[in-house]
mmCIF file of C-alpha atoms in Angstrom:
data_model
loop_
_atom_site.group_PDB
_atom_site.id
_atom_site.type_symbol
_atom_site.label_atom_id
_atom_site.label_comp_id
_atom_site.label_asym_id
_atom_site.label_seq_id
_atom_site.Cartn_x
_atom_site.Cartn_y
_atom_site.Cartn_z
ATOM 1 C CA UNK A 5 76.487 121.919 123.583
ATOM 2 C CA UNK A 6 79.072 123.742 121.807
ATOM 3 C CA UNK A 7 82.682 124.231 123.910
ATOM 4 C CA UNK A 8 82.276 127.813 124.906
ATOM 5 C CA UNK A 9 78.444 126.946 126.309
ATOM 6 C CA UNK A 10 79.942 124.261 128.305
ATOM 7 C CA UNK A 11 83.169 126.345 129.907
ATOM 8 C CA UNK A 12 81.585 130.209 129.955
ATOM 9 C CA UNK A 13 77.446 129.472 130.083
ATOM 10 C CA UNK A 14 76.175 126.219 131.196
ATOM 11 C CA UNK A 15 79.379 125.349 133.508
ATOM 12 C CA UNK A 16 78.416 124.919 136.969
ATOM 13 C CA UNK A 17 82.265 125.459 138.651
ATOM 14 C CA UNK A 18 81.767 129.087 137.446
ATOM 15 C CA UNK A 19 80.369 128.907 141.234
ATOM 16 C CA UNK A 20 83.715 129.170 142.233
ATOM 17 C CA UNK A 21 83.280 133.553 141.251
ATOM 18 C CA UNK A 22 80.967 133.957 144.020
ATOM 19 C CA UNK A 23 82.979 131.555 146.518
ATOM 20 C CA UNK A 24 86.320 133.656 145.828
ATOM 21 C CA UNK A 25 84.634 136.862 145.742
ATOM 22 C CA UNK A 26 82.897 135.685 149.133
ATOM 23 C CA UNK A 27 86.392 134.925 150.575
ATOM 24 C CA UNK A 28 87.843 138.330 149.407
ATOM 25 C CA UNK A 29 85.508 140.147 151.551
ATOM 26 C CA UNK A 30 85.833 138.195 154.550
ATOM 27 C CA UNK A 31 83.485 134.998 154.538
ATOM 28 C CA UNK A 32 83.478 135.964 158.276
ATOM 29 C CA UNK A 33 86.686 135.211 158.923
ATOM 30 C CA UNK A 34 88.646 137.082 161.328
ATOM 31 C CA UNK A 35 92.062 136.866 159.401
ATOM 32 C CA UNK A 36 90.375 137.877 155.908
ATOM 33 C CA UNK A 37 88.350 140.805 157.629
ATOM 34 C CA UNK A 38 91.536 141.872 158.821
ATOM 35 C CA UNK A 39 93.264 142.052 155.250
ATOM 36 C CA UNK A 40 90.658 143.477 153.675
ATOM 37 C CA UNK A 41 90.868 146.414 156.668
ATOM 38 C CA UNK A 42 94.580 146.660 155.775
ATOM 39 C CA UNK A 43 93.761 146.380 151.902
ATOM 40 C CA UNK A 44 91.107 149.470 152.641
ATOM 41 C CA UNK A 45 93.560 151.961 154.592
ATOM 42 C CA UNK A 46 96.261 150.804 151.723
ATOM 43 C CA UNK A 47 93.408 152.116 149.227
ATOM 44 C CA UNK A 48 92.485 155.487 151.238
ATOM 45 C CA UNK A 49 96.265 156.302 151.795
ATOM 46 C CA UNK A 50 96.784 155.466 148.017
ATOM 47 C CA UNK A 51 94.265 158.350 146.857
ATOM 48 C CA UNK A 52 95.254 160.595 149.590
ATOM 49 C CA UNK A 53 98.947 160.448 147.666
ATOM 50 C CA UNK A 54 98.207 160.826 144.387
ATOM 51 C CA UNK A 55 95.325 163.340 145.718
ATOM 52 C CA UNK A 56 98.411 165.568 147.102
ATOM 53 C CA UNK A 57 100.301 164.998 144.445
ATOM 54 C CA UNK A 58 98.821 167.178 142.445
ATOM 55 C CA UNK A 59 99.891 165.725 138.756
ATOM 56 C CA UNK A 60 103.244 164.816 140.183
ATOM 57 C CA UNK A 61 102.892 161.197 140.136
ATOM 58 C CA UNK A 62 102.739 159.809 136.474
ATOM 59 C CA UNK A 63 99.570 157.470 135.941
ATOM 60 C CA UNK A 64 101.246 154.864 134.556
ATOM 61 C CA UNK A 65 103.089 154.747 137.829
ATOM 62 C CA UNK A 66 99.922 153.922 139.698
ATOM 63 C CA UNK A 67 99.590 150.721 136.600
ATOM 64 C CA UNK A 68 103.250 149.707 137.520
ATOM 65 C CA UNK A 69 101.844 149.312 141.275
ATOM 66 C CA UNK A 70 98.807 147.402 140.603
ATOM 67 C CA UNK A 71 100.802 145.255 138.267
ATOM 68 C CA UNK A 72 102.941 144.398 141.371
ATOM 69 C CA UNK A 73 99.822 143.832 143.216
ATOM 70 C CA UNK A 74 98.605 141.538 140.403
ATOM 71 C CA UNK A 75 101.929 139.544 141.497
ATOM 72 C CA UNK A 76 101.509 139.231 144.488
ATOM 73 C CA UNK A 77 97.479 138.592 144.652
ATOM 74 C CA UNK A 78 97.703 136.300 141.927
ATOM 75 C CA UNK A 79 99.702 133.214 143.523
ATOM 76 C CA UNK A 80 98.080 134.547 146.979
ATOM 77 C CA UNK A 81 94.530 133.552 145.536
ATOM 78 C CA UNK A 82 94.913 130.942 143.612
ATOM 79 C CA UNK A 83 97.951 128.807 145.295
ATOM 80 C CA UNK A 84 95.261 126.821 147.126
ATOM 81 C CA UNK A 85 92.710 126.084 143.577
ATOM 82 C CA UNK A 86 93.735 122.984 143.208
ATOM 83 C CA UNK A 87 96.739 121.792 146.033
ATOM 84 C CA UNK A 88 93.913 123.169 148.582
ATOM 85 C CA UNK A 89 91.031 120.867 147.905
ATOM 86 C CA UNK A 90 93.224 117.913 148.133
ATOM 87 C CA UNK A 91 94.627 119.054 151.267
ATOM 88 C CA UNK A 92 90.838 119.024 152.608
ATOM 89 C CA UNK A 93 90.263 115.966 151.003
ATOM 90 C CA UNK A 94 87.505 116.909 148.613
ATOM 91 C CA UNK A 95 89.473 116.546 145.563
ATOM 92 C CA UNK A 96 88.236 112.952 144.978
ATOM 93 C CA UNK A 97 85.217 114.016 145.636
ATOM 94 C CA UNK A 98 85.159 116.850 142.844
ATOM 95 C CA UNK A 99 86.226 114.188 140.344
ATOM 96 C CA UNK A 100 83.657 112.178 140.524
ATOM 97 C CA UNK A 101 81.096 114.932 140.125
ATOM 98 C CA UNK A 102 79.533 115.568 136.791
ATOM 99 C CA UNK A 103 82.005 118.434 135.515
ATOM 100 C CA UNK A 104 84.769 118.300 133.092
ATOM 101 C CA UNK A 105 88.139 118.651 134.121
ATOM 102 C CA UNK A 106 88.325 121.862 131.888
ATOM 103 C CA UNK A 107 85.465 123.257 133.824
ATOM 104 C CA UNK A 108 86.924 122.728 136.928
ATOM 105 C CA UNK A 109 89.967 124.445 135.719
ATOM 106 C CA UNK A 110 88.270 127.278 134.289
ATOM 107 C CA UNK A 111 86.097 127.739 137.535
ATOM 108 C CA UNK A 112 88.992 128.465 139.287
ATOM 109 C CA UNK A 113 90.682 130.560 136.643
ATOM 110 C CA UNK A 114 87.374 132.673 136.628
ATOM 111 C CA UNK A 115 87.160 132.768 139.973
ATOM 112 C CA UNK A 116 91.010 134.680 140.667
ATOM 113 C CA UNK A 117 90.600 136.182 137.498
ATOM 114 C CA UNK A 118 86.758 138.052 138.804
ATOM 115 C CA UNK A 119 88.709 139.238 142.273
ATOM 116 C CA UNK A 120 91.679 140.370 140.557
ATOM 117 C CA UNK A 121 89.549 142.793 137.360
ATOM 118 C CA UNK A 122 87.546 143.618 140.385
ATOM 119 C CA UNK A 123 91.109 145.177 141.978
ATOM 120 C CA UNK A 124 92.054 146.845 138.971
ATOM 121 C CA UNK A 125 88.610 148.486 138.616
ATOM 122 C CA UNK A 126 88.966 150.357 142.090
ATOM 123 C CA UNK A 127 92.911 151.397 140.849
ATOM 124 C CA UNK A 128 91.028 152.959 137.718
ATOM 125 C CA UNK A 129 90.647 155.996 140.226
ATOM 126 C CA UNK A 130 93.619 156.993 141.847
ATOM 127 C CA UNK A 131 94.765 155.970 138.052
ATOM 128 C CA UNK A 132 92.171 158.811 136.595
ATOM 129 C CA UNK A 133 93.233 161.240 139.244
ATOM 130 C CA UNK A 134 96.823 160.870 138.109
ATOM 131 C CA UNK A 135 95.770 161.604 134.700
ATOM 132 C CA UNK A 136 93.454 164.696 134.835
ATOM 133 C CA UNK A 137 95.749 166.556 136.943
ATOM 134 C CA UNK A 138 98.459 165.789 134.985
ATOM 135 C CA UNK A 139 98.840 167.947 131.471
ATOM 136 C CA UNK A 140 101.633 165.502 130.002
ATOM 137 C CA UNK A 141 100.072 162.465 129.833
ATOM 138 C CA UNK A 142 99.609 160.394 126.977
ATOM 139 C CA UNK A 143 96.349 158.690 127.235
ATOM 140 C CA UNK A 144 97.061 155.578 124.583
ATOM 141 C CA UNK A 145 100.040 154.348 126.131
ATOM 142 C CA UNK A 146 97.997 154.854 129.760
ATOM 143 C CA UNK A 147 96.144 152.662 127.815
ATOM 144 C CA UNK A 148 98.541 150.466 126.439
ATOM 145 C CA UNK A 149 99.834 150.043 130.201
ATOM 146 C CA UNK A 150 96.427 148.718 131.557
ATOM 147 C CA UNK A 151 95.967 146.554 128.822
ATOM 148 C CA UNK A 152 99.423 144.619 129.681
ATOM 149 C CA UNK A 153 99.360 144.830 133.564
ATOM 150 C CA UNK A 154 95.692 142.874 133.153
ATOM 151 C CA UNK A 155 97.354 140.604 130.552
ATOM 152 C CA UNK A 156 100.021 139.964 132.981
ATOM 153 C CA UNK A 157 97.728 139.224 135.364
ATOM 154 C CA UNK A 158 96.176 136.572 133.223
ATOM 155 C CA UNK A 159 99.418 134.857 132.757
ATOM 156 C CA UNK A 160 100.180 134.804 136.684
ATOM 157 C CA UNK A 161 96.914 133.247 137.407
ATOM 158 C CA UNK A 162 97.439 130.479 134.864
ATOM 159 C CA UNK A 163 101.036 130.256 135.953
ATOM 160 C CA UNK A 164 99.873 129.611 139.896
ATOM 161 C CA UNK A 165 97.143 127.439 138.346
ATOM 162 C CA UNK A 166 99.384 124.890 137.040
ATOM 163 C CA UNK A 167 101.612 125.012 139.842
ATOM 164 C CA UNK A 168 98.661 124.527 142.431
ATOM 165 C CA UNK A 169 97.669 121.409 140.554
ATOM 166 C CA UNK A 170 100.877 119.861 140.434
ATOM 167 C CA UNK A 171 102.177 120.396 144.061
ATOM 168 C CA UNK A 172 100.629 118.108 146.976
ATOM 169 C CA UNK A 173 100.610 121.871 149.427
ATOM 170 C CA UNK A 174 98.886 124.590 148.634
ATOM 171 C CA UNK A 175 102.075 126.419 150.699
ATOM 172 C CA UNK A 176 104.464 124.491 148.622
ATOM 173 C CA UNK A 177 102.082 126.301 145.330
ATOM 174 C CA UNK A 178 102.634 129.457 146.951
ATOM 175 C CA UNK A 179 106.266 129.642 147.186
ATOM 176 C CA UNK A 180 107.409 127.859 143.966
ATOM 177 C CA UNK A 181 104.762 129.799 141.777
ATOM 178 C CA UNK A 182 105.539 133.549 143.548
ATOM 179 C CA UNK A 183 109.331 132.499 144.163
ATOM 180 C CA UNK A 184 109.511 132.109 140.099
ATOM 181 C CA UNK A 185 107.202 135.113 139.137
ATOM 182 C CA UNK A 186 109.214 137.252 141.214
ATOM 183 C CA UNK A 187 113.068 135.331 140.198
ATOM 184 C CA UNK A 188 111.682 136.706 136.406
ATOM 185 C CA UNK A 189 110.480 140.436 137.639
ATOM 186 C CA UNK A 190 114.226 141.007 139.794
ATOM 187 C CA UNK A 191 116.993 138.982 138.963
ATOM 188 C CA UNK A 192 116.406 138.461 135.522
ATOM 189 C CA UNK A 193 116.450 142.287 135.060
ATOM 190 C CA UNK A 194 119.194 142.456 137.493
ATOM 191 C CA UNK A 195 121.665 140.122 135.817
ATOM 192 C CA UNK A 196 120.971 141.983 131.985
ATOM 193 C CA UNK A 197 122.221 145.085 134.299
ATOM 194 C CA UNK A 198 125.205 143.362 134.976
ATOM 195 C CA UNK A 199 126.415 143.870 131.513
ATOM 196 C CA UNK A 200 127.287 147.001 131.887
ATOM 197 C CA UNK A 201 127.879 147.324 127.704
ATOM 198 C CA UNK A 202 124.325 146.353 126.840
ATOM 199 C CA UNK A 203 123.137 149.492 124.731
ATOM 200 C CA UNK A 204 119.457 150.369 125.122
ATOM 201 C CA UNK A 205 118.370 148.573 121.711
ATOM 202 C CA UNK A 206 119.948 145.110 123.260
ATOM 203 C CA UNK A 207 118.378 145.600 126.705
ATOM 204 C CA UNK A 208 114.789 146.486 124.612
ATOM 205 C CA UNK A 209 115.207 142.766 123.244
ATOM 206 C CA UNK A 210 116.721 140.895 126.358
ATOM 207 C CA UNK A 211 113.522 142.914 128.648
ATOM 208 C CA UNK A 212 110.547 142.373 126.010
ATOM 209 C CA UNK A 213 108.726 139.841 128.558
ATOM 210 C CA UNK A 214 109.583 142.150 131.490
ATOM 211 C CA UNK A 215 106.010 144.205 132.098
ATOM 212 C CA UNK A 216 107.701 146.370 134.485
ATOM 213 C CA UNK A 217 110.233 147.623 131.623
ATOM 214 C CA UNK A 218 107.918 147.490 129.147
ATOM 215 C CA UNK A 219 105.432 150.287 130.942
ATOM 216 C CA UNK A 220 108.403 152.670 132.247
ATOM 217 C CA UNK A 221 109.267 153.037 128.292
ATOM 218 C CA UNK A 222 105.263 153.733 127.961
ATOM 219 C CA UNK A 223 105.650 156.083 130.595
ATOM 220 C CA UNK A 224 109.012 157.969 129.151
ATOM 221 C CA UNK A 225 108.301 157.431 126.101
ATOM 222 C CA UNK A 226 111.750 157.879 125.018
ATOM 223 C CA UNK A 227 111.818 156.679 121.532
ATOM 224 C CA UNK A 228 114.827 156.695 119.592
ATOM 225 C CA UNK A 229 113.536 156.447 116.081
ATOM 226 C CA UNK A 230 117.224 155.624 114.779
ATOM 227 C CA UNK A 231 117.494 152.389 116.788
ATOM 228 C CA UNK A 232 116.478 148.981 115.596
ATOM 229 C CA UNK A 233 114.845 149.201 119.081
ATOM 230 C CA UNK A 234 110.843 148.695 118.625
ATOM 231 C CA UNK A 235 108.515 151.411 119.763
ATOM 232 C CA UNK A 236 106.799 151.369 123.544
ATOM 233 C CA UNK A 237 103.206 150.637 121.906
ATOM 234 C CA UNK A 238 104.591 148.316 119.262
ATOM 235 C CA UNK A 239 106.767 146.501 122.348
ATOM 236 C CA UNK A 240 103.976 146.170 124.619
ATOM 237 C CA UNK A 241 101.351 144.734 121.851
ATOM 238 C CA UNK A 242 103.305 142.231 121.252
ATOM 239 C CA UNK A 243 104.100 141.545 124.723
ATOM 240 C CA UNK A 244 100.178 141.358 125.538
ATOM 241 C CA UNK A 245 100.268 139.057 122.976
ATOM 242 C CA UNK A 246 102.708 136.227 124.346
ATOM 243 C CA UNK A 247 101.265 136.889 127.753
ATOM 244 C CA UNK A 248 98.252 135.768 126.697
ATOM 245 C CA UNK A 249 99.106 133.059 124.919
ATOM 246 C CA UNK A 250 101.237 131.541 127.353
ATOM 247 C CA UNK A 251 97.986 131.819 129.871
ATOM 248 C CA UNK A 252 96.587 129.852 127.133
ATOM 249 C CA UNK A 253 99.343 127.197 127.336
ATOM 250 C CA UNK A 254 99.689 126.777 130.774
ATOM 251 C CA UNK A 255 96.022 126.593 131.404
ATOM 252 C CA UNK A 256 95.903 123.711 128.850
ATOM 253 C CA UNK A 257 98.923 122.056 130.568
ATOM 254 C CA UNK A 258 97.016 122.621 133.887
ATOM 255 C CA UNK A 259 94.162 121.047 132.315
ATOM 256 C CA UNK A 260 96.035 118.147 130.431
ATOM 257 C CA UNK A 261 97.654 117.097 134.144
ATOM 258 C CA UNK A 262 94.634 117.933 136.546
ATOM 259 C CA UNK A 263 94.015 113.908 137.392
ATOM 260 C CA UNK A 264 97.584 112.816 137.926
ATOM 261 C CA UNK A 265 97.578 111.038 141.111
ATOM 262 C CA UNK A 266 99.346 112.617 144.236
ATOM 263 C CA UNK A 267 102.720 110.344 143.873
ATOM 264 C CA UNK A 268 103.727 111.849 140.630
ATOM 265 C CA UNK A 269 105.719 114.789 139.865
ATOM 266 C CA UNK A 270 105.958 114.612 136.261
ATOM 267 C CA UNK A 271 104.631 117.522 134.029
ATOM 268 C CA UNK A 272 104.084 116.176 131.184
ATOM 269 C CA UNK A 273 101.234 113.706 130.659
ATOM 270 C CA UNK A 274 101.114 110.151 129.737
ATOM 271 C CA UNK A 275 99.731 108.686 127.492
ATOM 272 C CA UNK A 276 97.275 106.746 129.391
ATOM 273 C CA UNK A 277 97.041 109.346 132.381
ATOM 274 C CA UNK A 278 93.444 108.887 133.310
ATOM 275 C CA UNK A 279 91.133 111.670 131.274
#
């Protein structure tokens, strides 16, 4: 059985789609019901705005806002993947069944990953709405904004990932993963503004891993072709690119640590760290 057949075909944690897609719409729950009742008049307010609007509101605006939902959803899903089942005590019991710890790891990955495409397919409409009714807008960098809000998104569920399998709390996952995510999105940003004599082509450098930045400039698209500065397509390709391949490295450090016991804190594993 080749790798891919074993993570993406014959893997049987890839149950873990149906179980988070089952908790997203309520699993009968009267707390989740009551979300996803809040989540629904959020939705139905959202399209009666941009409904009103008539063109006013930018689309890429509307990708900004589900890339903040993206950070906030992501570490909201997935904080408990890992820190959860050891809080219930079944963690033991998952190691000992006949899946891989890369399976595991990719279950839950796949499992976010499914409720958080899912979200971005019902923003595709107030996102279309925002586009046909406005003349002005340039449909490949709308483009080029999706793309890196759902890379994004990739990188904050591998980020939580590796934070929910090293923390003993599924609470403690929460804070440290979201507290970072958003310490990058706001005061990063917010001490490069402190320099007041940073010129646009030095804050285009300093911001490049800042999606927020990166898909205002796709929405101005206020090139100046003068400036060392790269374009708004050219900036964002490249920043899809390192998102994605720092999902890729943190889900292989989340897979690389999965079986340290409880008592260590240590990121890095040893060299004969159970496999």
């Amino acid at each position: 059985m080749s790798l891919f057949e074993s993570l993406f075909v014959e893997n049987p944690m890839l149950i873990e789609v149906k179980r988070y897609r089952r908790r997203m719409l309520g699993g009968g729950k009267g707390i989740s019901i009551a979300f996803l009742t809040l989540g629904a008049i959020c939705y139905v307010g959202l399209l009666l705005v941009v409904g009103s609007a008539n063109g006013g509101i930018p689309a890429i605006t509307i990708v900004m806002l589900q890339t903040l939902v993206f950070t906030l959803g992501a570490p909201a899903i997935l904080n408990n993947a890992i820190a959860g089942e050891r809080e219930k005590r079944t963690w033991d019991l998952l190691l000992v069944a006949p899946v891989t710890k890369a399976q595991i790891m990719i279950g839950k990955f796949a499992g976010a990953m499914t409720n958080l495409l899912l979200g971005a397919a019902l923003f595709l409409l107030p996102v279309f709405i925002c586009a046909v009714s406005n003349r002005d807008t340039d449909y490949v960098a709308l483009l080029w904004a999706e793309v890196d809000s759902i890379a994004f998104a990739v990188l904050a569920c591998a980020f939580t990932l590796l934070f929910s399998a090293r923390c003993r709390r599924g609470f403690t996952a929460l804070g440290v993963s979201l507290g970072m995510l958003l310490l990058g999105l706001i005061a990063y940003p917010a001490v490069v503004g402190m320099f007041g004599n940073v010129d646009s082509s030095a804050a285009d450098v300093l911001l490049t891993f800042h999606p927020f930045y990166v898909q205002a400039r796709l929405m101005e698209q206020r090139f100046d072709h003068n400036s060392i500065a790269p374009s708004a397509e050219g900036q964002a390709l490249f920043q899809i690119v390192v998102f994605l391949c720092l999902a890729i490295v943190f889900l292989v450090w989340t897979e690389r640590t999965l079986t340290f016991s409880d008592n260590e804190v240590k990121f890095l594993p040893k060299h004969n760290a159970r496999s």
